[in-house]
Amino acid sequence: MKRISLLGATGSIGTQTLDVIRKHPQHFSLESMSVGRNIDLALQQVHEFAPALLSVQSKEDYDKLIHNVPQETKVVYGTEGLVEVATTPDSDILVNAVLGSVGLSPTLAAIQAGKTIAIANKETLVTAGHIVTDAASRHNVSLIPVDSEHSAIFQALNGENINEVDRLILTASGGSFRDRSRNELKGVTVSEALNHPNWSMGAKITIDSATMMNKGLEVIEAHWLFNIPYEKIDVVLHKESIIHSMVEYIDGSVIAQLGTPDMRVPIQYALTYPERFDSISNERLHLWEIGSLHFKKLDMDRFRCMRFAYEAGKAGGTMPTVLNAANEVAVACFLEGRISFLEIEHVIEKALEEHTVINQPTLEEIIKVDAETRAFIHSTIK
Ligand code: NDP
Ligand code: MG
């Protein structure tokens, strides 16, 4: 029996993690969970899974909830609440499916507590990759990828020596606007951007897919998870999302992982690793039904966020922190209808240009740069 702590239980990855737990009740139990503001769903989940600990985002919701949850469930809130969930003494594995760099402090706390982490929360690796991976190796903690591309690479690597790898090849669906030119991106609406052709995901990552920032963040995520230089990470457009990513070895062999686009598969693998359990989905990959797979070279002028991400990653230090914080705020403002789609990349570019990189930043410096970047974007947009 693996006892699970889950950050972001009410989200797209969080609810799919609960699907996996529901499917294998003899193997998994939910020990603790956190939510943001979706209290109605949180209550349903608490009644179904009876975790010992629930964290909510605000004090206000804490006050509302405290008398509504079963006595066995302790309620906490705020960042300390996230940390308490992440370090639950009785849990074996943390699934970090919270959104954004708010996931950083609970991740570091879980590492210090020696917890294995199934990591979906890519913003944490982007904003402070060197700190997270250094801490994980010092505490001998495994970071198991949940993101489908990184799960694919993890499976294709299968413990092989990273020195025998020539390139990692991440696939990208291209998002909601993959067939549009830059000119055709002017004036696109929020609901058009939220209409992803292959994957059903949370709002922020769906917009990130449309700007291609998601793939940029994933390049940085791959750099840290697999300890490989940016020069050895490529991205190829693959509109069917059947090949989830590939590893090219120095002898020219390319090993790919394929499957239908269903996040519950990599989530389950992160939880069962190194074993495999029965599939949660009845759908199997029938290549003869798909017929053909397509691949296209990525145009960095069309998808400018991709270029920003490579440049920020290679610059290192606090540049990825700026990239991530600027993107988080810009996407939130786009979703609120305060800026246009193309302005997302415009304000991110400004933030990157304005920033003077700090090399080997401390955690405090990262937190400071994150906050300053958020303030900068807000003032630019106002
Ligand atoms: P969602 O927006 O669907 O869910 C985010 C979760 O985090 C919700 O439970 C939300 O709570 C909670 N949350 C958000 N902000 C805060 C906060 N400030 N404090 C506490 N809790 C908060 O996101 P996704 O599930 O789509 O994505 C989660 C992570 O997984 C992201 O890092 C994303 O990049 C990554 N990922 C997602 C994939 C997907 O298919 N969705 C695929 C690969 C990676 P509430 O809703 O209650 O407010
Ligand atoms: Mg992905």
Coordinates of C-alpha atoms and ligand atoms in Angstrom, one line a residue:
M1 CA 0.0 0.0 0.0
K2 CA 1.4 3.4 -1.0
R3 CA 0.1 6.3 1.1
I4 CA -0.2 9.5 -1.0
S5 CA -0.1 13.2 -0.3
L6 CA -1.7 15.3 -3.1
L7 CA -1.1 19.0 -3.7
G8 CA -3.7 20.5 -6.1
A9 CA -6.4 17.8 -5.6
T10 CA -9.1 19.9 -7.3
G11 CA -7.2 20.5 -10.5
S12 CA -7.0 18.6 -13.8
I13 CA -4.0 16.5 -12.7
G14 CA -5.3 16.3 -9.1
T15 CA -8.7 14.9 -10.1
Q16 CA -7.0 12.4 -12.4
T17 CA -4.7 11.3 -9.6
L18 CA -7.8 10.6 -7.6
D19 CA -9.1 8.5 -10.5
V20 CA -6.0 6.4 -10.3
I21 CA -6.3 6.0 -6.5
R22 CA -10.0 5.1 -7.0
K23 CA -9.1 2.5 -9.6
H24 CA -6.6 0.7 -7.3
P25 CA -7.9 1.0 -3.7
Q26 CA -5.9 -2.0 -2.6
H27 CA -2.7 -0.3 -3.6
F28 CA -3.2 3.4 -2.8
S29 CA -4.7 5.5 -0.1
L30 CA -5.0 9.3 0.2
E31 CA -3.3 10.5 3.3
S32 CA -3.5 14.3 2.8
M33 CA -4.5 16.8 0.2
S34 CA -4.5 20.5 -0.7
V35 CA -6.9 22.6 -2.7
G36 CA -7.1 26.2 -3.8
R37 CA -10.5 27.9 -3.8
N38 CA -12.7 25.1 -5.0
I39 CA -14.2 24.2 -1.6
D40 CA -17.3 22.4 -2.9
L41 CA -15.2 19.8 -4.8
A42 CA -12.8 19.6 -1.9
L43 CA -15.6 18.6 0.4
Q44 CA -16.8 15.9 -1.9
Q45 CA -13.2 14.6 -2.2
V46 CA -12.8 14.6 1.6
H47 CA -16.0 12.6 2.1
E48 CA -14.9 10.1 -0.5
F49 CA -11.2 9.6 0.4
A50 CA -11.2 10.5 4.1
P51 CA -7.7 12.1 4.2
A52 CA -6.3 12.9 7.6
L53 CA -5.3 16.4 6.5
L54 CA -6.8 19.0 4.2
S55 CA -5.2 22.3 3.3
V56 CA -7.1 25.2 1.7
Q57 CA -5.6 28.4 0.2
S58 CA -7.3 31.1 2.3
K59 CA -8.1 31.7 6.0
E60 CA -11.6 32.7 5.0
D61 CA -12.3 29.2 3.5
Y62 CA -10.6 27.6 6.4
D63 CA -13.1 29.4 8.8
K64 CA -16.0 28.3 6.6
L65 CA -14.8 24.7 6.3
I66 CA -13.6 23.9 9.7
H67 CA -17.0 22.8 11.0
N68 CA -18.1 21.0 7.7
V69 CA -15.4 18.3 7.4
P70 CA -15.5 15.0 9.2
Q71 CA -13.7 15.1 12.6
E72 CA -11.0 12.7 11.4
T73 CA -9.8 15.4 8.9
K74 CA -7.6 18.2 10.2
V75 CA -7.9 21.4 8.3
V76 CA -5.0 23.9 7.7
Y77 CA -4.4 26.7 5.2
G78 CA -2.0 28.9 3.3
T79 CA 1.6 28.2 2.3
E80 CA 2.2 26.5 5.7
G81 CA -0.7 24.3 4.9
L82 CA 0.8 23.2 1.6
V83 CA 4.1 22.4 3.5
E84 CA 2.2 20.4 6.1
V85 CA 0.5 18.3 3.4
A86 CA 3.8 17.8 1.5
T87 CA 5.5 16.6 4.7
T88 CA 2.7 14.4 6.1
P89 CA 4.7 11.9 8.3
D90 CA 2.6 8.9 7.2
S91 CA 2.8 9.4 3.5
D92 CA 5.1 7.6 1.1
I93 CA 4.9 9.8 -2.0
L94 CA 3.9 13.3 -2.7
V95 CA 2.1 14.1 -6.0
N96 CA 2.8 17.8 -6.6
A97 CA 0.0 18.9 -8.9
V98 CA -0.4 22.5 -7.7
L99 CA -0.2 25.3 -10.2
G100 CA 2.7 27.7 -10.4
S101 CA 5.8 28.6 -8.4
V102 CA 3.7 28.4 -5.1
G103 CA 4.7 24.7 -5.4
L104 CA 8.4 25.5 -4.6
S105 CA 8.4 25.7 -0.8
P106 CA 6.3 22.5 -0.3
T107 CA 8.6 20.7 -2.8
L108 CA 11.7 21.7 -0.9
A109 CA 10.0 20.8 2.4
A110 CA 9.1 17.3 1.0
I111 CA 12.6 16.8 -0.2
Q112 CA 14.0 17.6 3.3
A113 CA 11.5 15.2 4.8
G114 CA 12.8 12.5 2.4
K115 CA 9.6 12.0 0.4
T116 CA 9.6 10.6 -3.1
I117 CA 7.9 13.2 -5.4
A118 CA 5.8 12.6 -8.5
I119 CA 6.2 16.0 -10.0
A120 CA 3.6 17.6 -12.3
N121 CA 4.3 21.1 -11.1
K122 CA 6.8 22.2 -13.7
E123 CA 6.9 25.9 -12.7
T124 CA 8.8 24.8 -9.6
L125 CA 11.5 23.2 -11.6
V126 CA 11.7 26.1 -14.0
T127 CA 11.9 28.8 -11.3
A128 CA 14.5 27.1 -9.1
G129 CA 15.7 23.9 -10.9
H130 CA 19.2 24.0 -9.5
I131 CA 18.0 24.3 -5.9
V132 CA 15.4 21.6 -6.2
T133 CA 17.7 19.1 -7.9
D134 CA 20.6 19.8 -5.6
A135 CA 18.4 19.3 -2.6
A136 CA 17.0 16.1 -4.1
S137 CA 20.4 14.6 -4.7
R138 CA 21.7 15.6 -1.2
H139 CA 18.6 14.0 0.4
N140 CA 18.7 11.0 -2.0
V141 CA 15.1 11.8 -3.0
S142 CA 13.6 10.7 -6.4
L143 CA 11.8 13.2 -8.6
I144 CA 9.5 11.1 -10.8
P145 CA 8.1 13.0 -13.8
V146 CA 4.3 13.2 -14.3
D147 CA 4.4 15.5 -17.4
S148 CA 3.8 13.2 -20.3
E149 CA 6.9 14.2 -22.3
H150 CA 9.2 13.7 -19.3
S151 CA 7.5 10.4 -18.3
A152 CA 8.1 9.3 -21.9
I153 CA 11.8 10.2 -21.7
F154 CA 12.1 8.6 -18.2
Q155 CA 10.6 5.4 -19.7
A156 CA 12.8 5.5 -22.9
L157 CA 15.9 6.1 -20.7
N158 CA 15.0 3.2 -18.5
G159 CA 18.0 3.8 -16.3
E160 CA 20.5 4.0 -19.2
N161 CA 23.6 6.1 -18.8
I162 CA 22.8 9.8 -19.7
N163 CA 26.3 10.0 -21.3
E164 CA 25.1 7.6 -24.0
V165 CA 22.3 10.0 -24.9
D166 CA 22.8 12.2 -27.9
R167 CA 19.5 14.2 -27.7
L168 CA 16.2 14.3 -26.0
I169 CA 13.4 15.0 -28.5
L170 CA 10.3 16.5 -27.0
T171 CA 7.1 16.4 -29.1
A172 CA 4.7 19.3 -29.2
S173 CA 1.1 19.2 -30.4
G174 CA 1.3 22.9 -31.3
G175 CA -1.7 23.9 -29.1
S176 CA -5.0 25.6 -30.1
F177 CA -3.5 27.8 -32.8
R178 CA -0.9 25.5 -34.4
D179 CA -2.3 26.0 -37.9
R180 CA -2.5 29.8 -37.7
S181 CA 0.1 32.3 -38.8
R182 CA 1.3 35.1 -36.5
N183 CA -1.0 37.5 -38.3
E184 CA -4.0 35.3 -37.6
L185 CA -3.3 35.4 -33.8
K186 CA -4.3 39.0 -33.5
G187 CA -7.6 39.3 -31.7
V188 CA -8.0 35.6 -30.8
T189 CA -10.4 35.1 -27.9
V190 CA -9.8 33.4 -24.5
S191 CA -12.3 30.6 -25.4
E192 CA -10.6 29.9 -28.7
A193 CA -7.3 29.7 -26.9
L194 CA -8.8 27.3 -24.3
N195 CA -9.9 24.9 -27.0
H196 CA -6.9 22.5 -27.1
P197 CA -7.2 19.9 -29.9
N198 CA -5.7 16.8 -28.1
W199 CA -5.5 17.3 -24.3
S200 CA -8.0 18.4 -21.7
M201 CA -6.0 20.3 -19.1
G202 CA -6.2 23.3 -16.6
A203 CA -6.7 26.8 -18.1
K204 CA -3.1 28.0 -17.5
I205 CA -1.3 25.1 -19.2
T206 CA -3.8 25.2 -22.1
I207 CA -2.9 28.8 -22.8
D208 CA 0.8 27.9 -22.3
S209 CA 0.3 25.3 -25.0
A210 CA -1.2 27.8 -27.4
T211 CA 1.7 30.3 -26.9
M212 CA 4.1 27.3 -26.9
M213 CA 5.5 28.5 -23.6
N214 CA 4.5 25.1 -22.2
K215 CA 7.0 23.4 -24.4
G216 CA 9.6 26.0 -23.4
L217 CA 9.0 25.4 -19.7
E218 CA 9.3 21.6 -20.5
V219 CA 12.7 22.1 -22.2
I220 CA 13.9 23.7 -18.9
E221 CA 12.1 21.0 -16.9
A222 CA 13.9 18.3 -19.0
H223 CA 17.3 20.1 -18.5
W224 CA 16.9 19.8 -14.7
L225 CA 15.2 16.4 -14.4
F226 CA 17.6 14.6 -16.7
N227 CA 20.7 16.8 -16.1
I228 CA 21.3 17.4 -19.8
P229 CA 22.5 20.6 -21.6
Y230 CA 20.1 22.7 -23.6
E231 CA 22.1 22.0 -26.8
K232 CA 20.9 18.3 -26.5
I233 CA 17.2 19.1 -26.2
D234 CA 15.2 19.4 -29.3
V235 CA 11.5 20.0 -29.9
V236 CA 9.5 18.6 -32.9
L237 CA 5.9 19.4 -33.8
H238 CA 3.8 16.3 -33.8
K239 CA 0.1 17.2 -34.1
E240 CA -1.4 13.8 -33.1
S241 CA 0.2 13.7 -29.6
I242 CA 0.8 9.9 -30.0
I243 CA 4.6 9.9 -29.6
H244 CA 5.0 11.5 -26.2
S245 CA 8.8 12.1 -26.6
M246 CA 11.9 10.3 -27.6
V247 CA 15.5 9.7 -26.7
E248 CA 18.2 9.5 -29.4
Y249 CA 21.3 7.6 -28.3
I250 CA 24.9 8.1 -29.5
D251 CA 24.6 5.0 -31.7
G252 CA 21.7 6.6 -33.6
S253 CA 19.0 4.4 -32.0
V254 CA 15.9 6.5 -31.2
I255 CA 13.6 5.1 -28.5
A256 CA 10.1 6.6 -28.3
Q257 CA 7.2 6.1 -25.9
L258 CA 3.7 6.1 -27.5
G259 CA 0.2 6.1 -26.2
T260 CA -3.2 7.7 -26.5
P261 CA -3.2 11.2 -25.0
D262 CA -4.4 10.4 -21.4
M263 CA -2.6 11.9 -18.5
R264 CA -3.8 9.2 -16.1
V265 CA -1.3 6.9 -17.7
P266 CA 1.9 8.9 -16.8
I267 CA 0.3 9.8 -13.4
Q268 CA -0.3 6.1 -12.7
Y269 CA 3.2 5.2 -13.8
A270 CA 4.7 7.8 -11.5
L271 CA 2.8 6.2 -8.6
T272 CA 3.5 2.5 -9.5
Y273 CA 7.1 2.9 -10.6
P274 CA 9.1 0.7 -10.9
E275 CA 6.1 -1.6 -11.4
R276 CA 3.3 -1.3 -13.9
F277 CA -0.4 -1.8 -13.0
D278 CA -3.4 -2.5 -15.3
S279 CA -4.4 0.5 -17.4
I280 CA -6.9 2.9 -15.9
S281 CA -8.4 3.5 -19.4
N282 CA -10.0 1.0 -21.7
E283 CA -8.7 2.8 -24.7
R284 CA -5.7 1.2 -26.4
L285 CA -3.6 2.6 -29.1
H286 CA -4.6 1.3 -32.5
L287 CA -2.1 2.7 -35.0
W288 CA -4.0 1.3 -38.0
E289 CA -6.9 3.5 -37.0
I290 CA -4.7 6.6 -36.8
G291 CA -3.0 5.7 -40.1
S292 CA -0.3 8.3 -40.2
L293 CA 1.7 10.4 -37.8
H294 CA 3.1 13.9 -38.8
F295 CA 6.2 15.8 -37.8
K296 CA 7.3 19.3 -38.5
K297 CA 10.3 21.5 -37.6
L298 CA 9.5 24.1 -35.0
D299 CA 9.7 27.7 -36.2
M300 CA 11.1 29.9 -33.4
D301 CA 9.9 33.1 -35.1
R302 CA 6.3 31.8 -35.2
F303 CA 6.5 30.5 -31.6
R304 CA 8.5 33.2 -29.9
C305 CA 8.0 31.9 -26.4
M306 CA 10.0 28.8 -27.4
R307 CA 12.9 31.1 -28.2
F308 CA 12.6 33.0 -24.9
A309 CA 12.6 29.8 -23.0
Y310 CA 15.8 28.4 -24.6
E311 CA 17.5 31.8 -24.2
A312 CA 16.4 32.1 -20.5
G313 CA 17.4 28.5 -19.8
K314 CA 20.9 29.0 -21.4
A315 CA 21.4 32.3 -19.6
G316 CA 20.6 30.4 -16.4
G317 CA 20.7 31.9 -12.9
T318 CA 17.5 34.0 -12.3
M319 CA 16.5 34.2 -16.0
P320 CA 14.2 31.2 -15.9
T321 CA 12.6 32.6 -12.7
V322 CA 11.8 35.8 -14.6
L323 CA 10.5 33.8 -17.6
N324 CA 8.2 31.8 -15.3
A325 CA 6.9 34.6 -13.1
A326 CA 6.2 36.9 -16.1
N327 CA 4.4 34.1 -17.9
E328 CA 2.3 33.2 -14.8
V329 CA 1.1 36.8 -14.5
A330 CA 0.7 37.4 -18.2
V331 CA -1.4 34.3 -18.7
A332 CA -3.6 35.1 -15.7
C333 CA -4.2 38.6 -17.1
F334 CA -5.0 37.2 -20.6
L335 CA -7.5 34.8 -18.9
E336 CA -9.1 37.8 -17.2
G337 CA -9.4 39.6 -20.5
R338 CA -7.0 42.3 -19.6
I339 CA -4.4 41.8 -22.3
S340 CA -4.5 40.2 -25.8
F341 CA -3.0 36.9 -26.7
L342 CA 0.0 38.4 -28.5
E343 CA 0.6 40.7 -25.5
I344 CA 1.5 37.7 -23.4
E345 CA 4.8 37.2 -25.2
H346 CA 5.3 40.9 -25.5
V347 CA 5.3 41.6 -21.8
I348 CA 7.4 38.4 -21.1
E349 CA 10.0 39.7 -23.5
K350 CA 10.1 43.1 -21.7
A351 CA 10.6 41.4 -18.3
L352 CA 13.5 39.3 -19.7
E353 CA 15.1 42.4 -21.3
E354 CA 14.9 44.4 -18.1
H355 CA 16.4 41.8 -15.9
T356 CA 20.0 41.6 -14.9
V357 CA 20.8 38.0 -14.2
I358 CA 22.0 36.8 -10.8
N359 CA 24.1 33.6 -11.2
Q360 CA 23.7 30.7 -8.8
P361 CA 20.9 32.6 -6.9
T362 CA 19.9 31.6 -3.4
L363 CA 16.4 30.6 -2.5
E364 CA 15.8 34.1 -1.1
E365 CA 17.1 35.7 -4.3
I366 CA 14.7 33.6 -6.3
I367 CA 11.7 34.5 -4.2
K368 CA 12.7 38.2 -4.5
V369 CA 13.1 38.1 -8.2
D370 CA 9.8 36.2 -8.6
A371 CA 8.0 38.9 -6.6
E372 CA 9.7 41.7 -8.4
T373 CA 8.9 40.2 -11.8
R374 CA 5.2 39.8 -10.9
A375 CA 5.1 43.5 -9.8
F376 CA 6.9 44.6 -13.0
I377 CA 4.3 42.8 -15.2
H378 CA 1.4 44.2 -13.3
S379 CA 2.8 47.7 -13.7
T380 CA 3.5 47.2 -17.4
I381 CA -0.1 46.0 -18.0
K382 CA -1.7 48.7 -16.0
Ligands
NDP1 P1 -5.4 23.3 -12.6 O1 -5.5 24.7 -12.7 O2 -6.4 22.4 -13.2 O3 -5.3 22.9 -11.0 C1 -4.4 23.6 -10.2 C2 -4.6 23.1 -8.8 O4 -3.8 23.9 -7.9 C3 -6.0 23.2 -8.3 O5 -6.2 22.2 -7.3 C4 -6.0 24.6 -7.6 O6 -7.0 24.7 -6.6 C5 -4.6 24.6 -7.0 N1 -4.1 25.9 -6.8 C6 -3.9 26.9 -7.8 N2 -3.3 28.0 -7.2 C7 -3.1 27.7 -5.9 C8 -2.5 28.4 -4.8 N3 -2.0 29.7 -5.0 N4 -2.5 27.8 -3.6 C9 -2.9 26.6 -3.4 N5 -3.5 25.9 -4.4 C10 -3.6 26.4 -5.6 O7 -3.9 22.9 -13.2 P2 -3.4 21.6 -13.9 O8 -3.9 20.4 -13.1 O9 -3.7 21.6 -15.3 O10 -1.9 21.7 -13.7 C11 -1.2 21.5 -12.5 C12 0.3 21.4 -12.7 O11 0.5 20.3 -13.5 C13 0.9 22.6 -13.5 O12 2.2 22.9 -13.1 C14 0.9 22.1 -14.9 O13 1.9 22.7 -15.7 C15 1.2 20.6 -14.7 N6 0.8 19.7 -15.8 C16 -0.5 19.6 -16.1 C17 -1.0 18.8 -17.1 C18 -2.4 18.6 -17.4 O14 -2.8 17.7 -18.2 N7 -3.3 19.4 -16.8 C19 0.0 18.0 -17.9 C20 1.4 18.2 -17.5 C21 1.7 19.0 -16.5 P3 -8.5 25.2 -6.9 O15 -8.9 24.7 -8.3 O16 -9.2 24.5 -5.8 O17 -8.5 26.7 -6.8
MG2 MG 3.6 18.1 -21.1

